[in-house]
mmCIF file of C-alpha atoms in Angstrom:
data_model
loop_
_atom_site.group_PDB
_atom_site.id
_atom_site.type_symbol
_atom_site.label_atom_id
_atom_site.label_comp_id
_atom_site.label_asym_id
_atom_site.label_seq_id
_atom_site.Cartn_x
_atom_site.Cartn_y
_atom_site.Cartn_z
ATOM 1 C CA MET A 1 25.899 -14.191 19.347
ATOM 2 C CA ALA A 2 24.346 -16.963 17.274
ATOM 3 C CA LEU A 3 20.879 -15.615 17.997
ATOM 4 C CA PHE A 4 21.978 -12.151 16.904
ATOM 5 C CA ARG A 5 23.353 -13.605 13.671
ATOM 6 C CA VAL A 6 20.064 -15.430 12.995
ATOM 7 C CA ILE A 7 18.057 -12.252 13.620
ATOM 8 C CA LEU A 8 20.339 -10.252 11.340
ATOM 9 C CA LEU A 9 20.068 -12.872 8.594
ATOM 10 C CA TYR A 10 16.281 -12.870 8.946
ATOM 11 C CA GLN A 11 16.161 -9.078 8.648
ATOM 12 C CA VAL A 12 18.318 -9.107 5.511
ATOM 13 C CA GLN A 13 16.248 -11.870 3.926
ATOM 14 C CA ARG A 14 13.018 -10.072 4.734
ATOM 15 C CA PHE A 15 14.356 -6.853 3.226
ATOM 16 C CA ASN A 16 15.351 -8.675 0.050
ATOM 17 C CA LEU A 17 11.917 -10.280 -0.188
ATOM 18 C CA ASN A 18 10.201 -6.934 0.319
ATOM 19 C CA GLN A 19 12.345 -5.338 -2.351
ATOM 20 C CA TYR A 20 11.670 -8.241 -4.723
ATOM 21 C CA PHE A 21 7.903 -8.070 -4.263
ATOM 22 C CA GLU A 22 7.966 -4.291 -4.590
ATOM 23 C CA GLU A 23 9.790 -4.511 -7.918
ATOM 24 C CA LEU A 24 7.430 -7.271 -9.030
ATOM 25 C CA TYR A 25 4.423 -5.123 -8.107
ATOM 26 C CA TYR A 26 5.676 -2.041 -9.927
ATOM 27 C CA SER A 27 6.674 -4.024 -13.004
ATOM 28 C CA TYR A 28 3.197 -5.580 -12.976
ATOM 29 C CA LEU A 29 1.655 -2.109 -12.809
ATOM 30 C CA TYR A 30 3.860 -1.070 -15.710
ATOM 31 C CA ILE A 31 3.134 -4.134 -17.849
ATOM 32 C CA GLU A 32 -0.558 -4.567 -17.011
ATOM 33 C CA PRO A 33 -2.158 -2.362 -19.728
ATOM 34 C CA ILE A 34 -0.074 -3.980 -22.491
ATOM 35 C CA TRP A 35 -0.885 -7.419 -21.079
ATOM 36 C CA TYR A 36 -4.582 -6.529 -21.017
ATOM 37 C CA ILE A 37 -4.486 -5.518 -24.686
ATOM 38 C CA ASP A 38 -2.705 -8.769 -25.555
ATOM 39 C CA LEU A 39 -5.395 -10.778 -23.761
ATOM 40 C CA ASP A 40 -8.007 -8.798 -25.680
ATOM 41 C CA ASP A 41 -6.349 -9.657 -28.980
ATOM 42 C CA ILE A 42 -5.989 -13.348 -28.185
ATOM 43 C CA PHE A 43 -9.202 -14.250 -26.371
ATOM 44 C CA GLU A 44 -11.705 -11.720 -27.726
ATOM 45 C CA PRO A 45 -11.248 -11.428 -31.478
ATOM 46 C CA TRP A 46 -14.976 -10.733 -31.827
ATOM 47 C CA SER A 47 -14.523 -7.468 -29.929
ATOM 48 C CA ARG A 48 -12.309 -6.210 -32.772
ATOM 49 C CA PRO A 49 -13.782 -5.337 -36.177
ATOM 50 C CA TRP A 50 -11.602 -7.700 -38.235
ATOM 51 C CA ASP A 51 -14.176 -8.236 -40.971
ATOM 52 C CA VAL A 52 -15.106 -4.570 -41.325
ATOM 53 C CA GLY A 53 -13.819 -3.392 -44.592
#
């Protein structure tokens, strides 16, 4: 009975972890283009024509 409880707990924990990583992955896919543009703005100002009139 204890072994069954441990296996059940492991299954539930694994499911929660899978769900968590899945949500993390999809939110990363959703955020990634915006994040890329932000990195462009911060680290590559020379790629943007700031001084062009």
